[in-house]
Amino acid sequence: MSAEVKSSSERNIRARFSPAGILGKPFRGLILVSRKYGAEWWIMIAGALIVSFMIIVAVFPAVFAPYGPLDQEAGGQLMPPQPGYPFGTDNLHRDVLSRVIFGARTILGVAFAAAILSSAIGIPLGLLSGFVGGILDRILSLIMDSVYSFPGLILAIAFAAMLGPGVVNITLAVAVIYIPTYFRMVRGQTLSIREEVYVEAARAIGARRWVILLQYIFPNVIASVVVIFSINIADAILTEAALSYIGLGLPAGIPDWGMDLSMGKKFLPSGTWWMITFPGAAISLLALGFTMLGEGLAEILNPRLLER
Amino acid sequence: MKKFVCVLVLLAAASALVFAGGTAAAPAKTLVYATTEHLTDLDPSNAYDFHTWELFQNIGNGLLKYEPGKTEIIPGLAESYTANSDASEYTFKLRKGLKYSDGTPFNAEVVKWSVDRVMALEGDPSWLVTSYVDSVEVVDEYTVKFKLVGPVGFFPSVVATVPYFPMNPKLYPEDRWINDPSELIGGKYAGLGPYNLVSFKRDEEVILEANPDYYGAKPKVDRIVIRYFADATTMRLALEKGEVDLVYKTLNPSDIVDLSKNANYKTFKMSGPYIRYLCFEVSEGQFSDKRLRQAVGALINRQEIIDKVFLGQNQPLYSMVPNGMIYHTDDFKTKLGDGNVQLANKLLAEAGYTAAKPLVFDLWYPPQHYGDTEKDMVEVMQAQLQKSPAVKVNLKSAEWATYTDNFDTKQMKVFTLGWYPDYIDPDNYTAAFASSQGSPGMGIYFSDPEWDALFTKEQTSADPNVRKQVFEDLQMRWTDQCPTVPIFQGNLYVFTKKNVSGVNIGPTLIFNYEVLEIE
Amino acid sequence: MKNLLRYIITRTLLTIPMILILVSLVFVVLRIMPGDPVKAMLGAHAPPEVIAQKREELGLNKPIIIQYFEYLGQLVRLDLGRSMILQQDVTQPIKEKLPATLELTLVGLLFTLLIGVPLGAYAASKRRSGRDFGIRLYGNVVYCIPVFWMGLMLQLIFGVWLNWLPIAGRTSARTFVSMFERTGFYLIDTLLIGDFGAFTDVLLHLVLPSLTLGIVISGVFVRLTRSNMLDVLKTDYVLAARARGIPERKVVYRHALKNALIPVLTMMGLQFALLLAGAILTESTFSWPGMGRLLVQRIYLRDYPTIQGVIVVYAFMVSIISLVVDLIYALIDPRVKY
């Protein structure tokens, strides 16, 4: 790039929409919010707390878990919750609490990886499609809309069945179904931002197209993407659990909440309630945390953002 | 709003009235039999599973049959039979005047037609006919002669199997086997057994009614409804709620424990013919070294698997020949033991594997084919194997289609498998895995000319002493070469309500409905 | 009027490429599945010539493009092919199981609306109050509960501990289905033959599974109704109604709700997809003999044609429902521009 003479207006525009500027906005927003939007604020905080707690547990499971998740000598067989075994033990003498704790790592790992993969594909496609328009946009939109309108779980089941068991395969299966969500959001935003005056101005001063994309449009999209990302993870958690529950998930030897639920339900009529209650509650709590975080953020950053 | 509430109240009142209506009237003496099994083809020329055979044994009859609960062969549709001097020709005299429930007469032509059809269609069980029978001859209206390929001393027990059942030629298409009774010509089944198939809804419900034209004693239960359940938990609850009267195959271990303890139900426990074992691919790679196979075999702790995974429900198995079968020995117990970490470490060290340089391998399993206890079982096995510091196990699974594919590609070196017998004899539990001919089909690829010679010896001999010696030799060799390691043998359980009696399943594992009674 | 017609035609035509894309996606996905279906069908021990012959018979040797177009041709004739594992047309099990899924999904939808809509309307009318917050929290929480766990919990509480309701199947084992089955919708069938005992039995078996579905999806409708109601409650005619002295409850539930319901009803189209997905898990938990369980079973058996057929039927249902809903929306809502 040759040394350009930058006009003051361009400098202002750049400053306003530079990454620092974008990130600064929410902070100022948060301060305003705490005075004005009581409920949303607390929802977001609660979500953030749950999520952070779960992430810490997932990253340092050995700190919290009294036994290993595969330890078949932790305690007696099918012991109900009691001192020393707050969540009881399962039929292989394993401590349910430890399995729940280690299972957090599994499910968070898959959900995060899937979300990152989805966004990595969906966002660029959405930007491209919205910005370039034309026949590419029409075709991509048609494909994405079709996939979006189809029940995601069924597609995930088909993919998971096709790929077989394994962490990577499940991540792929879960990732595929969220690509349209990112695509649609980003494309929609791109379409509206594209018409804004400052973008026109940038075009007028001769900025190249991908520069416009990266420096003007993309930063504006980030805020909504963060919200979608959080909710995506919540959905991914539920989808991964569902796949494991019907037996299409991870292989044996990896602690997994969905699989524990499907193995535990055989013992339900015997009155063994603890094998399914705690993993299920964990799934709900984790999904709830991410949802609350996402929804709270959404209301704060842009109250009408998530009109499902 | 008020209108809405009024409507709700009316609806509630109406449903309360309806509630008092009561259930539809059912004819006397109905027994509801619950199972998680599946029926396959409703055609003896291709049906080759226990449950479908069970159905045919009750809606059809063979020329000969077993007395319920016993191993004695008694006359069935044939009143008597004679064999020629070298047991290569059997002549059966059929009962006279019998008719299928649609009026078709039963005679020698029908018998010939049925057997010829099974041979021609070449379905799964057809080898049971073609291996022994050369041709069938109609001597006269009620006499039929089987000309065999050679002397077969045990032919009566073979002719009692389902592929030999005389089927109604008016109903079964000549050129193909059928799957559903709706494919029968005319759509309705008509047979010669104590029960008739009246209604069929695959994987949901099959209704049988006592056959008034049956030549034998009239069944005490007029109607049997077989209810198919998708999972064991639902089935157990159905029994506890009184919705079903009898449950057979296959409950969860925890359900078996609970129901056995419950005084409201009768429990029938039998040693089943079903075995589970670990296989090795022995021709290439690490496990061509038999010491490693022995080490793995030594580390397995059978009772621990049974207690943890099956809550104590099955029997440890120390030979490929099941407990209770002729010529069975417990050689694996004496030679390798259970959870024998010491022996395993020694063998591994000899082969060059230590804690510093452990033996690493994949343990394969099919996650659905044998039920979901499989996952638990391999997890327990992994823990047992890793009790030796010189072993490191990774668990790998594949769906059944891929699993059996892998036999050909030799991709699985250590894998679990199960076996239901074709016929009740030690040969069926051994030759299939270790003969040069059968072993590749199981992904094991074991081949030893001495073993093949032994197999041939026992297959062609009728002398029990010779066979005993051969099988004892084979079982001892098995603990040395370990092409497979037996783990456990399944038990069979039948649970019924207190008012049900007559459950009489003997060593043949044939379940005769006609001797059931319900009050 | 001409515009409306154009919209109807355009929208209907749009359904075709959508279905086509989904069907093609399924076709591609299933062809890359590991595991040879022919071997699975004939058994691993079958001699290679027999396997080769079967492949030829099933047309698996033709180039994939040809297979694809043949497949599309079959679909147009509503022929979903034959199962590879069992000797049956794919349409047969689908015909048998589809009413079960539809019955479950529709009653589930009923519960969803019965729970979600009134709660949403109430929350909107009590905006910013504790009750509003509580209801919104319910809406969020309930959607995060995995539907199969909700099912298991309800089974535990109402089936095992309290023993009030049946927890599996469409009927009790003693209610012999072959006696009354006609359409496959047991609620209708039992009434048609006047067997009220069986009707009650069927109804009781429907309660827990549809309640499970209904509760979990109700969260979405709570939010939707609430937000639409908020909009409507701000409008002029509501203000006018209040000014005229109409009691608040009537204003909210009679005037405002009717108008807020329109977008809610159209949302039903999209949520139908959610209900179908949730139904798969519910069917698994409650041993419900529907399409969801059929799909899962056939996946284990590697029965390509049936898997394909089931997904195609799902795609079809979703597209048709959303088409119908969009058209109704266009017809009844004067605000929609077309």
PDB file of N, CA, C and O in Angstrom, chain C residues 2-45:
ATOM      1  N   LYS C   2     -54.355  -9.936  -8.407  1.00  0.00           N
ATOM      2  CA  LYS C   2     -53.376 -10.545  -9.302  1.00  0.00           C
ATOM      3  C   LYS C   2     -52.063 -10.750  -8.554  1.00  0.00           C
ATOM      4  O   LYS C   2     -51.385 -11.743  -8.716  1.00  0.00           O
ATOM      5  N   ASN C   3     -51.744  -9.739  -7.738  1.00  0.00           N
ATOM      6  CA  ASN C   3     -50.525  -9.852  -6.940  1.00  0.00           C
ATOM      7  C   ASN C   3     -50.566 -11.047  -6.005  1.00  0.00           C
ATOM      8  O   ASN C   3     -49.589 -11.758  -5.822  1.00  0.00           O
ATOM      9  N   LEU C   4     -51.747 -11.228  -5.432  1.00  0.00           N
ATOM     10  CA  LEU C   4     -51.895 -12.357  -4.503  1.00  0.00           C
ATOM     11  C   LEU C   4     -51.662 -13.667  -5.227  1.00  0.00           C
ATOM     12  O   LEU C   4     -50.942 -14.544  -4.752  1.00  0.00           O
ATOM     13  N   LEU C   5     -52.236 -13.765  -6.386  1.00  0.00           N
ATOM     14  CA  LEU C   5     -52.079 -14.998  -7.168  1.00  0.00           C
ATOM     15  C   LEU C   5     -50.620 -15.244  -7.494  1.00  0.00           C
ATOM     16  O   LEU C   5     -50.090 -16.328  -7.375  1.00  0.00           O
ATOM     17  N   ARG C   6     -49.954 -14.155  -7.892  1.00  0.00           N
ATOM     18  CA  ARG C   6     -48.531 -14.292  -8.220  1.00  0.00           C
ATOM     19  C   ARG C   6     -47.750 -14.779  -7.015  1.00  0.00           C
ATOM     20  O   ARG C   6     -46.878 -15.621  -7.100  1.00  0.00           O
ATOM     21  N   TYR C   7     -48.118 -14.209  -5.853  1.00  0.00           N
ATOM     22  CA  TYR C   7     -47.405 -14.614  -4.636  1.00  0.00           C
ATOM     23  C   TYR C   7     -47.616 -16.087  -4.342  1.00  0.00           C
ATOM     24  O   TYR C   7     -46.684 -16.809  -4.029  1.00  0.00           O
ATOM     25  N   ILE C   8     -48.871 -16.493  -4.476  1.00  0.00           N
ATOM     26  CA  ILE C   8     -49.173 -17.901  -4.198  1.00  0.00           C
ATOM     27  C   ILE C   8     -48.365 -18.796  -5.108  1.00  0.00           C
ATOM     28  O   ILE C   8     -47.740 -19.768  -4.670  1.00  0.00           O
ATOM     29  N   ILE C   9     -48.365 -18.471  -6.377  1.00  0.00           N
ATOM     30  CA  ILE C   9     -47.649 -19.312  -7.331  1.00  0.00           C
ATOM     31  C   ILE C   9     -46.150 -19.307  -7.048  1.00  0.00           C
ATOM     32  O   ILE C   9     -45.506 -20.355  -7.006  1.00  0.00           O
ATOM     33  N   THR C  10     -45.612 -18.102  -6.858  1.00  0.00           N
ATOM     34  CA  THR C  10     -44.174 -18.019  -6.594  1.00  0.00           C
ATOM     35  C   THR C  10     -43.800 -18.810  -5.352  1.00  0.00           C
ATOM     36  O   THR C  10     -42.844 -19.585  -5.334  1.00  0.00           O
ATOM     37  N   ARG C  11     -44.556 -18.594  -4.313  1.00  0.00           N
ATOM     38  CA  ARG C  11     -44.250 -19.266  -3.046  1.00  0.00           C
ATOM     39  C   ARG C  11     -44.355 -20.781  -3.186  1.00  0.00           C
ATOM     40  O   ARG C  11     -43.520 -21.522  -2.684  1.00  0.00           O
ATOM     41  N   THR C  12     -45.389 -21.224  -3.905  1.00  0.00           N
ATOM     42  CA  THR C  12     -45.540 -22.671  -4.095  1.00  0.00           C
ATOM     43  C   THR C  12     -44.379 -23.227  -4.897  1.00  0.00           C
ATOM     44  O   THR C  12     -43.814 -24.258  -4.568  1.00  0.00           O
ATOM     45  N   LEU C  13     -44.027 -22.506  -5.961  1.00  0.00           N
ATOM     46  CA  LEU C  13     -42.930 -22.995  -6.790  1.00  0.00           C
ATOM     47  C   LEU C  13     -41.622 -23.035  -6.021  1.00  0.00           C
ATOM     48  O   LEU C  13     -40.766 -23.875  -6.270  1.00  0.00           O
ATOM     49  N   LEU C  14     -41.482 -22.113  -5.086  1.00  0.00           N
ATOM     50  CA  LEU C  14     -40.247 -22.069  -4.304  1.00  0.00           C
ATOM     51  C   LEU C  14     -40.068 -23.318  -3.460  1.00  0.00           C
ATOM     52  O   LEU C  14     -38.959 -23.681  -3.096  1.00  0.00           O
ATOM     53  N   THR C  15     -41.190 -23.944  -3.132  1.00  0.00           N
ATOM     54  CA  THR C  15     -41.100 -25.147  -2.311  1.00  0.00           C
ATOM     55  C   THR C  15     -40.315 -26.230  -3.030  1.00  0.00           C
ATOM     56  O   THR C  15     -39.596 -27.003  -2.424  1.00  0.00           O
ATOM     57  N   ILE C  16     -40.469 -26.274  -4.344  1.00  0.00           N
ATOM     58  CA  ILE C  16     -39.838 -27.358  -5.099  1.00  0.00           C
ATOM     59  C   ILE C  16     -38.317 -27.335  -4.992  1.00  0.00           C
ATOM     60  O   ILE C  16     -37.715 -28.353  -4.628  1.00  0.00           O
ATOM     61  N   PRO C  17     -37.661 -26.233  -5.285  1.00  0.00           N
ATOM     62  CA  PRO C  17     -36.198 -26.269  -5.123  1.00  0.00           C
ATOM     63  C   PRO C  17     -35.782 -26.575  -3.699  1.00  0.00           C
ATOM     64  O   PRO C  17     -34.772 -27.243  -3.474  1.00  0.00           O
ATOM     65  N   MET C  18     -36.579 -26.128  -2.709  1.00  0.00           N
ATOM     66  CA  MET C  18     -36.216 -26.405  -1.331  1.00  0.00           C
ATOM     67  C   MET C  18     -36.237 -27.895  -1.065  1.00  0.00           C
ATOM     68  O   MET C  18     -35.316 -28.456  -0.496  1.00  0.00           O
ATOM     69  N   ILE C  19     -37.312 -28.540  -1.490  1.00  0.00           N
ATOM     70  CA  ILE C  19     -37.396 -29.987  -1.286  1.00  0.00           C
ATOM     71  C   ILE C  19     -36.271 -30.674  -2.053  1.00  0.00           C
ATOM     72  O   ILE C  19     -35.628 -31.599  -1.564  1.00  0.00           O
ATOM     73  N   LEU C  20     -36.039 -30.185  -3.263  1.00  0.00           N
ATOM     74  CA  LEU C  20     -35.005 -30.784  -4.104  1.00  0.00           C
ATOM     75  C   LEU C  20     -33.642 -30.725  -3.433  1.00  0.00           C
ATOM     76  O   LEU C  20     -32.889 -31.702  -3.405  1.00  0.00           O
ATOM     77  N   ILE C  21     -33.324 -29.580  -2.873  1.00  0.00           N
ATOM     78  CA  ILE C  21     -32.029 -29.421  -2.221  1.00  0.00           C
ATOM     79  C   ILE C  21     -31.914 -30.389  -1.053  1.00  0.00           C
ATOM     80  O   ILE C  21     -30.898 -31.072  -0.882  1.00  0.00           O
ATOM     81  N   LEU C  22     -32.947 -30.454  -0.253  1.00  0.00           N
ATOM     82  CA  LEU C  22     -32.898 -31.335   0.907  1.00  0.00           C
ATOM     83  C   LEU C  22     -32.764 -32.786   0.480  1.00  0.00           C
ATOM     84  O   LEU C  22     -31.958 -33.541   1.024  1.00  0.00           O
ATOM     85  N   VAL C  23     -33.546 -33.168  -0.513  1.00  0.00           N
ATOM     86  CA  VAL C  23     -33.500 -34.549  -0.971  1.00  0.00           C
ATOM     87  C   VAL C  23     -32.125 -34.896  -1.528  1.00  0.00           C
ATOM     88  O   VAL C  23     -31.586 -35.971  -1.264  1.00  0.00           O
ATOM     89  N   SER C  24     -31.550 -33.963  -2.277  1.00  0.00           N
ATOM     90  CA  SER C  24     -30.226 -34.212  -2.842  1.00  0.00           C
ATOM     91  C   SER C  24     -29.187 -34.326  -1.741  1.00  0.00           C
ATOM     92  O   SER C  24     -28.304 -35.178  -1.787  1.00  0.00           O
ATOM     93  N   LEU C  25     -29.315 -33.444  -0.760  1.00  0.00           N
ATOM     94  CA  LEU C  25     -28.385 -33.486   0.361  1.00  0.00           C
ATOM     95  C   LEU C  25     -28.429 -34.858   1.017  1.00  0.00           C
ATOM     96  O   LEU C  25     -27.401 -35.470   1.297  1.00  0.00           O
ATOM     97  N   VAL C  26     -29.637 -35.346   1.243  1.00  0.00           N
ATOM     98  CA  VAL C  26     -29.804 -36.658   1.858  1.00  0.00           C
ATOM     99  C   VAL C  26     -29.182 -37.732   0.983  1.00  0.00           C
ATOM    100  O   VAL C  26     -28.482 -38.622   1.457  1.00  0.00           O
ATOM    101  N   PHE C  27     -29.432 -37.667  -0.307  1.00  0.00           N
ATOM    102  CA  PHE C  27     -28.895 -38.651  -1.245  1.00  0.00           C
ATOM    103  C   PHE C  27     -27.388 -38.713  -1.139  1.00  0.00           C
ATOM    104  O   PHE C  27     -26.788 -39.780  -1.017  1.00  0.00           O
ATOM    105  N   VAL C  28     -26.751 -37.538  -1.183  1.00  0.00           N
ATOM    106  CA  VAL C  28     -25.294 -37.489  -1.117  1.00  0.00           C
ATOM    107  C   VAL C  28     -24.786 -38.052   0.202  1.00  0.00           C
ATOM    108  O   VAL C  28     -23.908 -38.908   0.247  1.00  0.00           O
ATOM    109  N   VAL C  29     -25.381 -37.555   1.288  1.00  0.00           N
ATOM    110  CA  VAL C  29     -24.936 -37.995   2.612  1.00  0.00           C
ATOM    111  C   VAL C  29     -24.982 -39.510   2.736  1.00  0.00           C
ATOM    112  O   VAL C  29     -24.050 -40.150   3.209  1.00  0.00           O
ATOM    113  N   LEU C  30     -26.083 -40.103   2.267  1.00  0.00           N
ATOM    114  CA  LEU C  30     -26.242 -41.534   2.487  1.00  0.00           C
ATOM    115  C   LEU C  30     -25.362 -42.381   1.586  1.00  0.00           C
ATOM    116  O   LEU C  30     -25.080 -43.520   1.884  1.00  0.00           O
ATOM    117  N   ARG C  31     -24.932 -41.834   0.453  1.00  0.00           N
ATOM    118  CA  ARG C  31     -24.096 -42.644  -0.407  1.00  0.00           C
ATOM    119  C   ARG C  31     -22.684 -42.742   0.121  1.00  0.00           C
ATOM    120  O   ARG C  31     -21.920 -43.618  -0.263  1.00  0.00           O
ATOM    121  N   ILE C  32     -22.317 -41.794   0.995  1.00  0.00           N
ATOM    122  CA  ILE C  32     -20.938 -41.814   1.479  1.00  0.00           C
ATOM    123  C   ILE C  32     -20.832 -42.580   2.792  1.00  0.00           C
ATOM    124  O   ILE C  32     -19.764 -42.692   3.374  1.00  0.00           O
ATOM    125  N   MET C  33     -21.943 -43.108   3.268  1.00  0.00           N
ATOM    126  CA  MET C  33     -21.912 -43.846   4.533  1.00  0.00           C
ATOM    127  C   MET C  33     -20.976 -45.034   4.465  1.00  0.00           C
ATOM    128  O   MET C  33     -21.017 -45.796   3.514  1.00  0.00           O
ATOM    129  N   PRO C  34     -20.179 -45.230   5.494  1.00  0.00           N
ATOM    130  CA  PRO C  34     -19.347 -46.430   5.511  1.00  0.00           C
ATOM    131  C   PRO C  34     -20.204 -47.673   5.781  1.00  0.00           C
ATOM    132  O   PRO C  34     -21.275 -47.560   6.352  1.00  0.00           O
ATOM    133  N   GLY C  35     -19.728 -48.817   5.388  1.00  0.00           N
ATOM    134  CA  GLY C  35     -20.499 -50.036   5.618  1.00  0.00           C
ATOM    135  C   GLY C  35     -21.287 -50.398   4.376  1.00  0.00           C
ATOM    136  O   GLY C  35     -22.066 -49.613   3.863  1.00  0.00           O
ATOM    137  N   ASP C  36     -21.065 -51.556   3.885  1.00  0.00           N
ATOM    138  CA  ASP C  36     -21.703 -51.976   2.642  1.00  0.00           C
ATOM    139  C   ASP C  36     -23.102 -52.504   2.930  1.00  0.00           C
ATOM    140  O   ASP C  36     -23.260 -53.513   3.607  1.00  0.00           O
ATOM    141  N   PRO C  37     -24.127 -51.867   2.386  1.00  0.00           N
ATOM    142  CA  PRO C  37     -25.490 -52.298   2.699  1.00  0.00           C
ATOM    143  C   PRO C  37     -25.807 -53.668   2.133  1.00  0.00           C
ATOM    144  O   PRO C  37     -26.593 -54.417   2.696  1.00  0.00           O
ATOM    145  N   VAL C  38     -25.174 -54.005   1.015  1.00  0.00           N
ATOM    146  CA  VAL C  38     -25.476 -55.303   0.410  1.00  0.00           C
ATOM    147  C   VAL C  38     -24.968 -56.418   1.309  1.00  0.00           C
ATOM    148  O   VAL C  38     -25.648 -57.404   1.555  1.00  0.00           O
ATOM    149  N   LYS C  39     -23.760 -56.220   1.836  1.00  0.00           N
ATOM    150  CA  LYS C  39     -23.220 -57.235   2.755  1.00  0.00           C
ATOM    151  C   LYS C  39     -24.080 -57.324   4.005  1.00  0.00           C
ATOM    152  O   LYS C  39     -24.299 -58.396   4.551  1.00  0.00           O
ATOM    153  N   ALA C  40     -24.546 -56.183   4.459  1.00  0.00           N
ATOM    154  CA  ALA C  40     -25.378 -56.182   5.664  1.00  0.00           C
ATOM    155  C   ALA C  40     -26.650 -56.965   5.403  1.00  0.00           C
ATOM    156  O   ALA C  40     -27.166 -57.663   6.261  1.00  0.00           O
ATOM    157  N   MET C  41     -27.142 -56.859   4.175  1.00  0.00           N
ATOM    158  CA  MET C  41     -28.391 -57.517   3.827  1.00  0.00           C
ATOM    159  C   MET C  41     -28.198 -59.016   3.696  1.00  0.00           C
ATOM    160  O   MET C  41     -28.999 -59.802   4.174  1.00  0.00           O
ATOM    161  N   LEU C  42     -27.125 -59.440   3.022  1.00  0.00           N
ATOM    162  CA  LEU C  42     -26.959 -60.855   2.726  1.00  0.00           C
ATOM    163  C   LEU C  42     -26.136 -61.580   3.778  1.00  0.00           C
ATOM    164  O   LEU C  42     -26.070 -62.789   3.763  1.00  0.00           O
ATOM    165  N   GLY C  43     -25.498 -60.838   4.670  1.00  0.00           N
ATOM    166  CA  GLY C  43     -24.640 -61.495   5.649  1.00  0.00           C
ATOM    167  C   GLY C  43     -23.208 -61.523   5.149  1.00  0.00           C
ATOM    168  O   GLY C  43     -22.943 -61.633   3.968  1.00  0.00           O
ATOM    169  N   ALA C  44     -22.281 -61.429   6.063  1.00  0.00           N
ATOM    170  CA  ALA C  44     -20.872 -61.301   5.687  1.00  0.00           C
ATOM    171  C   ALA C  44     -20.345 -62.553   4.999  1.00  0.00           C
ATOM    172  O   ALA C  44     -19.352 -62.518   4.292  1.00  0.00           O
ATOM    173  N   HIS C  45     -21.009 -63.701   5.186  1.00  0.00           N
ATOM    174  CA  HIS C  45     -20.458 -64.947   4.648  1.00  0.00           C
ATOM    175  C   HIS C  45     -20.915 -65.231   3.232  1.00  0.00           C
ATOM    176  O   HIS C  45     -20.533 -66.233   2.656  1.00  0.00           O
TER     177      HIS C  45
END
